[in-house]
Coordinates of C-alpha atoms in Angstrom, one line a residue:
Chain A
M151 CA -24.2 28.3 54.4
K152 CA -24.1 25.5 51.9
H153 CA -20.8 23.7 51.4
P154 CA -19.7 23.5 47.8
Y155 CA -20.7 19.9 47.2
E156 CA -24.4 20.5 48.0
D157 CA -25.0 22.1 44.6
Q158 CA -23.1 19.5 42.6
P159 CA -25.0 17.4 40.2
P160 CA -25.4 13.6 40.6
Q161 CA -22.5 13.0 38.2
A162 CA -20.1 14.6 40.7
F163 CA -20.8 11.8 43.1
W164 CA -19.3 8.3 42.7
S165 CA -22.1 6.6 44.5
R166 CA -24.7 8.1 42.2
S167 CA -22.9 8.1 38.8
V168 CA -20.4 5.3 38.9
A169 CA -21.3 2.8 41.6
S170 CA -24.8 3.0 40.1
N171 CA -26.5 4.5 37.1
F172 CA -23.3 4.6 35.1
D173 CA -23.9 5.7 31.5
P174 CA -20.8 6.2 29.3
A175 CA -22.6 9.0 27.5
D176 CA -22.7 11.0 30.7
V177 CA -19.0 11.3 30.8
V178 CA -18.8 13.0 27.4
E179 CA -18.4 16.8 27.4
S180 CA -21.0 18.4 25.1
S181 CA -18.1 20.0 23.2
A182 CA -16.8 16.5 22.3
H183 CA -19.9 15.6 20.4
L184 CA -19.7 15.3 16.7
V185 CA -22.2 16.9 14.4
Q186 CA -23.6 15.5 11.2
T187 CA -21.9 18.1 9.1
D188 CA -18.4 17.5 10.5
R189 CA -15.5 16.3 8.4
V190 CA -13.5 14.1 10.7
L191 CA -9.8 13.3 10.6
T192 CA -8.5 10.5 12.8
A193 CA -5.0 9.9 13.9
G194 CA -3.4 8.1 16.8
S195 CA -2.7 4.6 18.1
C196 CA -4.4 1.5 16.8
F197 CA -7.4 2.1 19.1
A198 CA -8.1 5.2 17.0
S199 CA -8.8 3.1 14.0
N200 CA -12.0 1.8 15.7
L201 CA -13.6 5.1 15.0
V202 CA -13.5 4.7 11.2
P203 CA -16.3 2.2 10.6
W204 CA -18.5 4.1 13.1
L205 CA -17.9 7.4 11.4
R206 CA -18.6 5.9 8.0
S207 CA -21.8 4.3 9.1
S208 CA -23.0 7.4 11.0
G209 CA -23.1 9.5 7.9
I210 CA -20.5 11.9 9.2
E211 CA -17.9 12.6 6.5
Y212 CA -14.7 10.7 7.3
L213 CA -11.7 12.2 5.6
S214 CA -9.7 9.6 3.8
A215 CA -7.1 10.9 1.4
E216 CA -5.0 7.9 0.6
Q217 CA -7.2 4.9 0.1
S218 CA -5.9 2.0 -1.9
N219 CA -6.7 2.1 -5.6
P220 CA -9.7 -0.2 -6.2
A221 CA -7.7 -1.9 -9.0
F222 CA -5.5 -3.4 -6.2
S223 CA -8.2 -3.9 -3.6
H224 CA -7.7 -7.7 -3.5
L225 CA -4.2 -7.2 -2.2
P226 CA -3.7 -7.1 1.5
N227 CA -2.8 -3.8 3.1
Y228 CA -2.0 -4.4 6.7
L229 CA -0.9 -2.4 9.7
G230 CA -3.6 0.1 9.4
Y231 CA -2.2 2.4 6.7
D232 CA -5.7 2.4 5.2
S233 CA -7.4 3.0 8.5
F234 CA -6.6 6.6 9.1
S235 CA -7.3 9.8 7.2
A236 CA -4.0 9.6 5.3
A237 CA -1.6 6.7 5.1
Y238 CA 0.4 7.6 8.1
G239 CA -0.4 4.4 10.0
N240 CA -0.3 4.3 13.8
I241 CA 0.8 7.5 15.5
Y242 CA 1.5 6.6 19.1
T243 CA 3.0 9.8 20.5
A244 CA 2.2 13.4 20.3
R245 CA 5.8 14.1 19.1
H246 CA 5.3 11.8 16.1
L247 CA 2.1 13.7 15.1
L248 CA 3.8 17.1 15.6
Q249 CA 6.8 16.1 13.5
L250 CA 4.5 14.6 10.8
L251 CA 2.7 18.0 10.6
Q252 CA 6.0 19.8 10.5
R253 CA 7.2 17.5 7.6
A254 CA 3.9 18.1 5.8
L255 CA 4.4 21.8 6.1
G256 CA 8.0 21.6 5.1
T257 CA 9.5 22.8 8.4
F258 CA 11.1 19.5 9.5
H259 CA 13.3 17.3 7.3
P260 CA 14.5 14.3 9.3
I261 CA 18.1 13.3 8.7
E262 CA 17.4 9.6 9.0
D263 CA 14.5 9.7 6.5
R264 CA 14.9 6.4 4.8
W265 CA 16.3 2.9 5.3
H266 CA 17.8 1.0 2.3
I267 CA 17.0 -2.7 2.9
D268 CA 17.3 -5.5 0.3
G269 CA 16.9 -3.2 -2.7
L270 CA 13.9 -1.4 -1.2
V271 CA 13.7 2.0 0.4
I272 CA 11.8 1.9 3.7
D273 CA 10.1 4.8 5.3
P274 CA 11.2 4.8 9.0
F275 CA 8.0 6.7 9.8
R276 CA 5.8 4.1 8.1
P277 CA 8.0 1.0 8.4
G278 CA 5.2 -1.5 7.9
L279 CA 4.1 -0.2 4.5
R280 CA 3.5 -3.3 2.4
H281 CA 4.7 -1.7 -0.8
P282 CA 7.8 0.4 -0.1
A283 CA 9.7 2.3 -2.8
S284 CA 12.3 0.6 -5.0
S285 CA 14.5 3.6 -5.5
D286 CA 15.3 6.9 -3.8
R287 CA 13.5 8.9 -6.4
E288 CA 10.4 6.7 -6.1
F289 CA 10.6 7.1 -2.4
D290 CA 10.8 10.9 -2.7
L291 CA 7.8 11.0 -5.0
L292 CA 5.7 8.7 -2.8
T293 CA 6.7 10.5 0.4
E294 CA 6.0 13.9 -1.1
Q295 CA 2.6 12.7 -2.3
H296 CA 1.9 11.3 1.2
L297 CA 2.9 14.5 3.0
T298 CA 0.7 16.5 0.5
A299 CA -2.2 14.3 1.4
V300 CA -1.5 14.8 5.1
K301 CA -1.5 18.6 4.7
Q302 CA -4.7 18.4 2.7
V303 CA -6.7 16.4 5.3
F304 CA -5.6 18.6 8.1
E305 CA -6.7 21.6 6.0
D306 CA -10.1 20.0 5.2
A307 CA -11.0 18.7 8.6
T308 CA -13.6 20.3 10.9
V309 CA -12.6 17.9 13.7
V310 CA -9.3 16.2 14.4
V311 CA -9.7 13.2 16.7
F312 CA -6.3 12.3 18.1
T313 CA -5.8 9.2 20.3
L314 CA -2.8 9.4 22.5
G315 CA -1.2 6.0 22.8
L316 CA 2.2 6.0 24.3
T317 CA 4.9 8.0 26.0
E318 CA 7.7 5.6 25.3
A319 CA 9.3 6.2 21.9
W320 CA 12.5 5.7 19.9
E321 CA 14.1 8.6 18.2
S322 CA 17.0 9.5 16.0
K323 CA 19.9 10.9 18.0
A324 CA 20.7 13.1 15.0
D325 CA 17.6 15.3 15.3
G326 CA 15.1 13.8 17.6
A327 CA 12.9 12.4 14.8
V328 CA 10.5 10.0 16.5
F329 CA 9.8 6.6 15.0
P330 CA 6.4 5.0 15.4
V331 CA 8.1 1.8 16.6
C332 CA 11.6 0.8 17.6
P333 CA 13.9 0.4 14.6
G334 CA 14.5 -3.3 14.0
T335 CA 11.0 -4.4 15.2
V336 CA 8.9 -3.9 12.1
A337 CA 11.7 -3.0 9.7
G338 CA 15.1 -1.5 9.7
Q339 CA 17.9 -2.2 12.2
F340 CA 18.4 -0.9 15.6
D341 CA 21.7 0.9 16.1
E342 CA 22.5 2.3 19.5
E343 CA 24.8 4.8 17.9
R344 CA 21.9 6.3 16.0
H345 CA 18.8 5.5 18.0
Q346 CA 17.8 6.3 21.6
F347 CA 14.9 5.8 23.9
H348 CA 12.7 8.7 25.0
N349 CA 10.0 8.5 27.6
F350 CA 8.0 11.7 27.3
T351 CA 6.9 13.6 30.4
V352 CA 3.6 15.4 31.0
D353 CA 5.3 18.7 30.0
D354 CA 6.8 17.2 26.8
V355 CA 3.4 15.9 25.7
R356 CA 1.5 19.0 26.7
Q357 CA 3.9 21.3 24.8
D358 CA 3.7 19.0 21.7
L359 CA 0.0 19.1 21.8
I360 CA 0.0 22.9 22.0
Q361 CA 2.3 23.0 19.0
I362 CA 0.0 20.6 17.2
F363 CA -3.0 22.9 17.9
E364 CA -1.1 25.9 16.7
L365 CA 0.2 24.3 13.5
V366 CA -3.1 22.8 12.4
R367 CA -5.0 26.0 13.2
S368 CA -2.4 28.0 11.2
I369 CA -3.7 26.2 8.1
N370 CA -7.2 25.6 9.3
P371 CA -8.3 28.2 11.8
Q372 CA -11.8 26.7 12.5
V373 CA -10.7 23.2 13.3
R374 CA -11.7 21.5 16.6
F375 CA -9.8 18.8 18.4
I376 CA -11.0 15.9 20.3
L377 CA -8.3 14.2 22.3
T378 CA -8.5 10.7 23.7
V379 CA -6.2 8.4 25.6
S380 CA -6.1 4.8 24.4
P381 CA -7.1 2.3 27.0
V382 CA -4.8 -0.3 25.5
P383 CA -1.8 -1.1 27.7
L384 CA 1.8 -1.2 26.5
V385 CA 2.9 -4.3 24.7
A386 CA 6.3 -3.9 26.4
T387 CA 8.3 -1.3 28.1
A388 CA 11.9 -0.2 27.4
T389 CA 12.2 1.2 30.9
N390 CA 13.5 -0.9 33.8
K391 CA 10.0 -0.9 35.3
H392 CA 7.4 -3.6 35.3
V393 CA 5.2 -3.2 32.2
L394 CA 2.2 -2.6 34.5
V395 CA 3.9 0.3 36.2
A396 CA 5.2 1.6 32.9
T397 CA 1.7 1.5 31.5
T398 CA 0.3 3.3 34.4
Y399 CA 2.9 6.0 34.1
S400 CA 2.3 6.3 30.4
K401 CA -1.4 6.6 30.6
A402 CA -1.2 8.9 33.6
V403 CA 1.1 11.2 31.7
L404 CA -1.1 11.2 28.6
R405 CA -4.2 11.8 30.6
A406 CA -2.6 14.7 32.5
A407 CA -1.2 16.2 29.3
A408 CA -4.6 15.9 27.7
A409 CA -5.9 18.3 30.3
V410 CA -4.5 21.0 28.0
C411 CA -7.9 20.7 26.4
D412 CA -9.3 22.8 29.3
D413 CA -7.2 25.7 28.2
Y414 CA -8.8 26.1 24.8
D415 CA -12.3 26.5 23.5
F416 CA -11.6 24.4 20.4
T417 CA -10.4 21.3 22.2
S418 CA -12.3 18.6 24.1
Y419 CA -11.2 15.5 25.9
F420 CA -13.2 12.4 25.3
P421 CA -12.8 9.8 28.1
A422 CA -12.4 6.6 26.2
F423 CA -9.7 5.5 28.6
E424 CA -12.0 6.0 31.6
I425 CA -14.9 4.2 30.0
V426 CA -12.9 1.1 29.3
S427 CA -10.5 0.9 32.2
G428 CA -12.4 2.6 35.1
P429 CA -13.5 0.4 38.0
Q430 CA -17.1 0.6 36.7
A431 CA -16.1 -1.2 33.5
P432 CA -17.4 -4.7 33.1
A433 CA -14.7 -7.4 33.3
D434 CA -15.3 -8.3 29.7
Y435 CA -14.0 -5.0 28.4
Y436 CA -10.6 -6.5 28.2
A437 CA -9.8 -9.8 26.6
E438 CA -8.2 -12.7 28.4
N439 CA -4.7 -11.2 27.7
K440 CA -5.8 -8.2 29.8
R441 CA -4.6 -5.9 27.0
E442 CA -6.8 -6.3 24.0
V443 CA -10.0 -4.2 24.2
T444 CA -13.1 -6.2 23.3
D445 CA -16.0 -5.5 21.1
P446 CA -18.4 -4.5 24.0
A447 CA -15.8 -2.0 25.2
I448 CA -15.4 -0.5 21.8
E449 CA -19.2 -0.3 21.4
A450 CA -19.5 1.4 24.7
V451 CA -16.9 4.0 23.8
M452 CA -18.2 4.6 20.3
S453 CA -21.8 4.7 21.5
A454 CA -20.9 7.4 23.9
L455 CA -19.0 9.4 21.3
F456 CA -21.7 9.1 18.8
S457 CA -24.6 9.5 21.2
D458 CA -25.6 12.9 20.0
V459 CA -25.4 12.2 16.3
V460 CA -26.4 8.6 15.9
R461 CA -29.4 6.7 17.2
L462 CA -28.0 3.4 18.5
P463 CA -28.2 0.6 18.0
E464 CA -30.2 0.8 14.8
K465 CA -27.5 2.6 12.8
H466 CA -24.8 0.1 13.7
V467 CA -26.3 -3.3 14.1
N468 CA -28.6 -3.4 11.2
S469 CA -26.2 -4.3 8.4
D470 CA -26.3 -6.9 5.7
D471 CA -22.6 -7.0 5.5
Q472 CA -19.9 -7.1 8.2
S473 CA -21.1 -5.0 11.0
S474 CA -19.2 -1.9 12.2
V475 CA -18.5 -3.7 15.5
E476 CA -16.9 -6.6 13.7
L477 CA -14.9 -4.2 11.5
S478 CA -13.7 -2.5 14.6
S479 CA -12.6 -5.7 16.1
L480 CA -10.8 -6.7 12.9
L481 CA -9.0 -3.4 12.7
A482 CA -8.0 -3.4 16.3
K483 CA -6.7 -7.0 16.1
A484 CA -4.9 -6.7 12.8
E485 CA -3.2 -3.3 12.7
C486 CA -1.1 -2.6 15.7
D487 CA 2.5 -2.6 14.5
E488 CA 3.4 -1.9 18.1
V489 CA 2.9 -5.6 18.8
M490 CA 5.8 -6.4 16.6
V491 CA 8.0 -5.4 19.6
E492 CA 6.8 -8.6 21.3
G493 CA 7.1 -10.6 18.1
R494 CA 10.8 -10.4 18.0
S495 CA 11.6 -10.5 21.7
Chain B
M14 CA -2.9 -35.5 -21.5
P15 CA -1.5 -38.4 -23.7
D16 CA 1.6 -37.5 -25.7
D17 CA -0.2 -38.1 -29.0
V18 CA -2.9 -35.7 -28.1
A19 CA -0.4 -33.1 -27.0
E20 CA 1.5 -33.6 -30.3
Q21 CA -1.7 -32.8 -32.1
R22 CA -2.3 -29.6 -30.2
W23 CA 1.3 -28.3 -30.2
K24 CA 3.7 -28.1 -33.0
L25 CA 7.4 -27.3 -33.6
Y26 CA 7.7 -24.7 -36.4
G27 CA 11.0 -24.1 -38.2
D28 CA 14.1 -26.2 -38.4
S29 CA 13.9 -29.9 -37.6
Q30 CA 17.2 -30.0 -35.8
P31 CA 17.3 -26.5 -34.3
S32 CA 20.0 -25.2 -31.9
M33 CA 17.4 -22.8 -30.3
V34 CA 13.8 -23.5 -29.5
A35 CA 11.5 -20.7 -28.5
G36 CA 8.3 -21.0 -26.6
G37 CA 5.9 -18.8 -24.8
H38 CA 2.9 -16.7 -24.9
S39 CA 1.6 -14.6 -27.7
H40 CA 4.7 -12.5 -28.1
V41 CA 6.6 -15.6 -29.3
V42 CA 4.7 -15.2 -32.6
S43 CA 7.1 -12.5 -33.7
L44 CA 9.9 -15.0 -33.3
L45 CA 7.8 -17.6 -35.2
S46 CA 7.2 -15.1 -38.0
A47 CA 10.9 -14.4 -38.2
L48 CA 11.6 -18.0 -39.1
D49 CA 10.3 -17.1 -42.6
D50 CA 12.9 -14.4 -43.1
P51 CA 15.0 -15.5 -46.1
R52 CA 18.1 -13.9 -44.7
R53 CA 17.9 -16.1 -41.6
G54 CA 21.3 -17.7 -40.9
Y55 CA 20.6 -19.4 -37.6
S56 CA 19.1 -22.7 -36.7
A57 CA 15.9 -22.2 -34.8
A58 CA 12.4 -23.4 -34.1
V59 CA 9.3 -22.3 -32.2
A60 CA 6.9 -24.4 -30.2
Y61 CA 3.4 -23.1 -30.5
S62 CA -0.2 -24.1 -31.1
A63 CA -0.5 -26.6 -34.0
N64 CA -3.4 -24.5 -35.3
L65 CA -2.3 -20.9 -35.1
G66 CA -5.9 -19.9 -34.9
D67 CA -6.2 -21.5 -31.5
G68 CA -4.2 -18.7 -30.1
V69 CA -1.9 -18.5 -27.2
P70 CA -0.9 -21.8 -25.6
N71 CA -1.9 -21.7 -22.0
D72 CA -1.9 -25.3 -20.8
P73 CA 0.6 -27.4 -18.8
S74 CA 0.9 -29.8 -21.6
Y75 CA 2.2 -27.0 -23.8
W76 CA 5.0 -26.2 -21.5
E77 CA 5.9 -29.9 -21.2
F78 CA 6.0 -30.0 -25.0
F79 CA 8.2 -27.0 -25.1
R80 CA 10.5 -28.5 -22.5
E81 CA 10.8 -31.8 -24.5
Q82 CA 11.5 -30.0 -27.7
A83 CA 14.1 -27.7 -26.1
A84 CA 15.9 -30.5 -24.2
G85 CA 19.6 -30.4 -25.0
K86 CA 19.2 -27.1 -26.9
V87 CA 18.9 -23.4 -26.1
A88 CA 15.4 -22.8 -24.7
V89 CA 14.3 -19.2 -25.6
V90 CA 11.5 -18.2 -23.3
V91 CA 9.0 -15.5 -24.2
W92 CA 6.8 -15.0 -21.1
N93 CA 3.6 -13.0 -21.0
G94 CA 4.5 -9.4 -21.5
N95 CA 0.9 -8.2 -22.0
Q96 CA -0.1 -8.2 -18.4
H97 CA 0.1 -4.4 -18.1
Q98 CA -2.0 -3.9 -21.3
D99 CA -4.5 -6.5 -20.3
A100 CA -5.1 -5.0 -16.8
F101 CA -4.5 -1.3 -17.4
L102 CA -4.5 -0.3 -21.1
L103 CA -8.0 0.9 -20.4
R104 CA -7.6 3.6 -17.8
P105 CA -8.6 2.4 -14.3
T106 CA -10.7 4.6 -12.1
P107 CA -9.1 6.4 -10.4
P108 CA -6.0 6.5 -12.7
F109 CA -2.5 6.0 -11.4
R110 CA 1.0 6.5 -12.4
V111 CA 4.2 4.5 -11.7
F112 CA 7.7 5.8 -11.4
H113 CA 10.5 4.2 -13.4
Q114 CA 13.9 5.9 -13.9
A115 CA 13.7 5.3 -17.6
V116 CA 10.5 7.4 -18.0
T117 CA 10.6 11.1 -17.2
E118 CA 8.2 12.3 -14.5
E119 CA 7.0 15.0 -16.9
Q120 CA 5.8 12.3 -19.3
A121 CA 3.7 10.8 -16.5
A122 CA 2.4 14.0 -15.2
S123 CA -1.1 13.7 -16.7
D124 CA -2.0 10.5 -14.8
G125 CA -3.2 10.2 -11.2
V126 CA -1.5 9.4 -7.9
W127 CA 1.8 7.6 -7.8
I128 CA 1.6 4.0 -6.8
P129 CA 4.7 2.0 -5.7
S130 CA 6.2 -0.2 -8.4
S131 CA 6.4 -2.9 -5.6
L132 CA 2.6 -2.9 -5.6
L133 CA 2.6 -3.8 -9.3
R134 CA 5.1 -6.5 -8.7
E135 CA 2.9 -8.1 -6.1
Y136 CA -0.2 -7.6 -8.3
W137 CA 1.6 -9.7 -11.0
D138 CA 3.3 -12.1 -8.6
G139 CA 1.2 -15.0 -9.8
T140 CA 2.5 -14.9 -13.3
F141 CA 6.0 -14.0 -12.2
S142 CA 6.0 -17.1 -9.9
E143 CA 4.8 -19.3 -12.7
F144 CA 7.6 -17.9 -14.8
S145 CA 10.3 -18.6 -12.2
T146 CA 9.0 -22.2 -11.9
L147 CA 9.1 -22.7 -15.7
V148 CA 12.6 -21.4 -16.1
S149 CA 13.8 -23.5 -13.2
N150 CA 12.2 -26.6 -14.8
L151 CA 13.6 -25.8 -18.3
K152 CA 17.1 -25.3 -16.8
E153 CA 17.2 -29.0 -15.9
R154 CA 17.5 -29.9 -19.6
S155 CA 18.3 -26.8 -21.5
K156 CA 20.4 -23.7 -21.6
V157 CA 17.7 -21.1 -20.9
V158 CA 17.5 -17.6 -22.4
V159 CA 14.6 -15.3 -21.5
V160 CA 13.9 -12.6 -23.9
G161 CA 12.3 -9.3 -23.1
T162 CA 8.9 -8.5 -24.5
P163 CA 8.1 -5.5 -26.8
Q164 CA 7.6 -2.0 -25.5
P165 CA 4.2 -0.5 -25.4
K166 CA 3.0 1.5 -28.4
P167 CA 2.4 5.2 -28.5
L168 CA -1.1 6.5 -27.7
E169 CA -1.9 7.7 -31.2
F170 CA -1.1 4.2 -32.5
V171 CA -3.0 2.4 -29.8
L172 CA -6.2 4.5 -30.3
G173 CA -6.4 3.4 -33.9
A174 CA -5.5 -0.3 -33.2
L175 CA -7.9 -0.5 -30.3
A176 CA -10.9 0.2 -32.3
R177 CA -10.1 -2.8 -34.5
D178 CA -9.4 -5.2 -31.6
P179 CA -12.5 -7.1 -30.6
Y180 CA -11.0 -8.1 -27.2
F181 CA -10.4 -4.5 -26.1
V182 CA -13.6 -3.2 -27.8
D183 CA -15.5 -5.6 -25.6
R184 CA -13.6 -4.7 -22.5
A185 CA -14.2 -1.0 -23.2
R186 CA -17.9 -1.7 -23.6
D187 CA -18.0 -3.7 -20.4
L188 CA -16.4 -0.8 -18.6
N189 CA -18.6 1.7 -20.3
L190 CA -15.6 3.5 -21.7
P191 CA -15.6 5.2 -25.1
I192 CA -12.7 4.5 -27.4
Q193 CA -10.9 7.8 -27.0
A194 CA -7.6 9.1 -25.7
S195 CA -9.0 9.8 -22.2
S196 CA -10.0 6.2 -21.8
I197 CA -6.4 5.0 -22.3
T198 CA -3.7 4.9 -19.7
S199 CA -1.0 7.3 -20.7
G200 CA 1.9 6.0 -22.7
A201 CA 4.3 7.1 -20.0
T202 CA 2.5 4.9 -17.4
R203 CA 2.3 2.0 -19.7
L204 CA 6.0 2.4 -20.5
A205 CA 6.9 2.6 -16.8
M206 CA 4.8 -0.6 -16.2
W207 CA 6.6 -2.3 -19.0
H208 CA 10.0 -1.4 -17.5
V209 CA 8.8 -2.7 -14.1
I210 CA 7.9 -6.0 -15.8
Q211 CA 11.2 -6.2 -17.7
D212 CA 13.2 -5.5 -14.5
E213 CA 11.3 -8.2 -12.6
M214 CA 11.8 -10.7 -15.4
R215 CA 15.5 -9.9 -15.5
R216 CA 15.8 -10.3 -11.7
R217 CA 14.0 -13.6 -11.6
T218 CA 15.9 -14.9 -14.6
L219 CA 19.3 -14.1 -13.1
D220 CA 18.1 -15.5 -9.7
V221 CA 17.8 -19.0 -11.3
G222 CA 21.0 -18.7 -13.2
A223 CA 19.5 -18.2 -16.7
I224 CA 20.3 -15.5 -19.3
F225 CA 18.2 -12.5 -19.8
V226 CA 18.2 -10.8 -23.1
A227 CA 16.6 -7.4 -23.0
V228 CA 14.9 -5.8 -25.9
P229 CA 17.7 -3.7 -27.6
S230 CA 17.3 0.0 -27.6
V231 CA 17.1 0.1 -31.4
A232 CA 13.6 -1.3 -31.0
A233 CA 12.4 1.9 -29.3
D234 CA 11.5 5.2 -30.8
S235 CA 12.9 8.4 -29.4
R236 CA 10.2 8.4 -26.6
G237 CA 10.9 4.8 -25.6
Y238 CA 7.8 3.2 -27.3
L239 CA 8.1 0.3 -29.8
A240 CA 9.4 1.8 -33.0
S241 CA 6.9 1.6 -35.9
K242 CA 9.4 -0.5 -37.9
F243 CA 8.9 -3.3 -35.4
S244 CA 5.2 -2.9 -34.8
N245 CA 2.5 -5.3 -35.7
P246 CA -0.8 -3.5 -36.6
D247 CA -2.5 -4.7 -33.4
V248 CA -2.5 -3.0 -30.0
T249 CA 0.3 -4.8 -28.3
H250 CA 2.4 -7.1 -30.5
A251 CA 5.6 -6.8 -32.5
N252 CA 6.3 -8.1 -36.0
A253 CA 8.6 -10.5 -37.7
E254 CA 11.3 -7.8 -37.9
F255 CA 11.2 -7.6 -34.1
G256 CA 11.4 -11.4 -34.0
T257 CA 14.5 -11.3 -36.2
L258 CA 16.1 -8.7 -33.9
M259 CA 15.5 -10.8 -30.9
W260 CA 16.8 -14.0 -32.5
E261 CA 20.0 -12.1 -33.4
T262 CA 20.3 -10.6 -30.0
V263 CA 19.9 -14.0 -28.4
Q264 CA 22.8 -15.3 -30.6
Q265 CA 25.0 -12.3 -29.6
A266 CA 24.3 -13.0 -26.0
L267 CA 25.1 -16.7 -26.4
A268 CA 28.3 -15.8 -28.2
G269 CA 29.2 -13.6 -25.2
G270 CA 28.7 -10.4 -27.1
L271 CA 26.2 -8.9 -24.7

């Protein structure tokens, strides 16, 4: 009688598929492939913004509901608010995305929904917005418009690509509203009476993801999800652990929670984390600071994700203007508000 | 530029020993025109181009001339005020609207997405910064009063005036826009932009310890646009009546009445 491993394909064996012959495209489930007719929405940590130029150059429709008006295109717009399908900026945790959806659908109204600072009204959920509101009414109008755009893109998407970034988050003690970054780092003021640390568990993240699936499919029943885990380590941890240990915990939790994809036929896991941080990855996939993901790593990830829809490298390298790879690099370097944690420490 | 050349380019109109000297961009012409008002009972002058046909002074030597003429007197500054018309009178693509509490949201409903007023302030930061520098410089030798600039005009008026204005006709041609209502940014959005500009001018004026004199509400019609009584026939400017109103309002402010 054969033992179970005898019928396994080469990719089931480390020696044959990792130690040698490793091809990032081989680790992608067929269900995670994009098709030319897809309308793709992206959300997640700053690593997710790398998808945008690749999507755009692949000919797949990238949903983008809140781009800057061209009349103001010469003004800088930093921290990635232009880099996702609506101007929600970086969404590091599943809880943040869940609550964003709940706000867009009118089922969650955070108590601490604005900060008044120096005559401006700051959005705690988009604290790095370069152009905040100047009055409460203006804030209400801009926020309502944003949440309408969020709902619209989630209704229009055929594929939602969500990159899980962190388990560590700061939330309002009043109602658990999760902020993208710790109050006081990008904007606002930290107040231990109002703000608390929350390090999400596998079960937390898994349940949040299930609720995200349910909510989005309640307004868009045909949508598919592709989950990824960002390979970018934590800038800093608020736990009492070494940041390396905290990073490992965080990524392990996210990876384990993302296994929820196995429970649904409309969800897929795309192994960006494994491609970049696995033992097979070349040393130059991380920059000298051992945190920043380099252009070759991004290219490897994106090539794998787009392997079925785009012939590489012709589609991406042949550009008269700034290449997609360069754009990816710029986006990744410029738009992580998470790094502000370090900036003020 | 040598002083004699500057003297040839710029001229002081009005009283030879004025207590108030106004200077600025094109909207100062309404104050200049008001100097001819036979009822005028105040001492004033306006620094402007020696040849009125040369148009708006836009040269460092002009501001130095103004500074010299206003030394020891009240310097009345009329700064820009057409930046919203210049950039956005012809409707941008896609259109946008701006919130200001003085303009009802219903009025602005026909335009596109809301943009933050802080975006506009950054968009115009260059001219605002120049303004702050000018007022600070003037303050070294003068008592400085900054006056508000006239409200935008209603759409029905703008449409007629636009067709006669070579500058905007050329702009419309360049943008491939017909001269029709749909090519013009709504009055509500132009009004909101005007309020944003006035607010920023006031803030910056007060920041440097000068006096800001807003356009009195009497200059506006029931919808907030420049009342026809104060309107010059062109797209953007006010008339001598408006100039008289502003001179009088400046006097009230100086007398502590505002």
